[in-house]
């Protein structure tokens, strides 16, 4: 699939490009750049962020991996094989990734706090 944002269509080729992708069985999704950035922060941005965090925290395969854990290892493999520059650019050039990271960090802290509370 490919996202198309109809901006600065100087050569009036948006519809031609959309028809080409459609003819190649590539699903086209039309949205504004702002919609794209919001969705990308909560999909691509969070995936790359979590993959890097898991890798840096030392998460590794074990003899008793579950299906879900193997999927997390797949996220690490997928995201950490990309360059640091790509990761950094995904985070710093999307205006919504900081908000996503802040929300994720806050949520992790809140859940951790609740687990500690439940243990007492």
JSON list of C-alpha atoms in Angstrom, two decimals, residues 78-87:
[
{"chain": "A", "resi": 78, "resn": "UNK", "atom": "CA", "xyz": [13.06, -5.54, 11.69]},
{"chain": "A", "resi": 79, "resn": "UNK", "atom": "CA", "xyz": [13.79, -2.17, 13.27]},
{"chain": "A", "resi": 80, "resn": "UNK", "atom": "CA", "xyz": [17.35, -2.54, 14.48]},
{"chain": "A", "resi": 81, "resn": "UNK", "atom": "CA", "xyz": [18.64, -3.60, 11.07]},
{"chain": "A", "resi": 82, "resn": "UNK", "atom": "CA", "xyz": [17.80, -0.10, 9.85]},
{"chain": "A", "resi": 83, "resn": "UNK", "atom": "CA", "xyz": [20.40, 2.60, 10.34]},
{"chain": "A", "resi": 84, "resn": "UNK", "atom": "CA", "xyz": [20.39, 4.83, 13.40]},
{"chain": "A", "resi": 85, "resn": "UNK", "atom": "CA", "xyz": [19.99, 7.79, 11.02]},
{"chain": "A", "resi": 86, "resn": "UNK", "atom": "CA", "xyz": [16.72, 6.39, 9.67]},
{"chain": "A", "resi": 87, "resn": "UNK", "atom": "CA", "xyz": [15.45, 5.75, 13.19]}
]
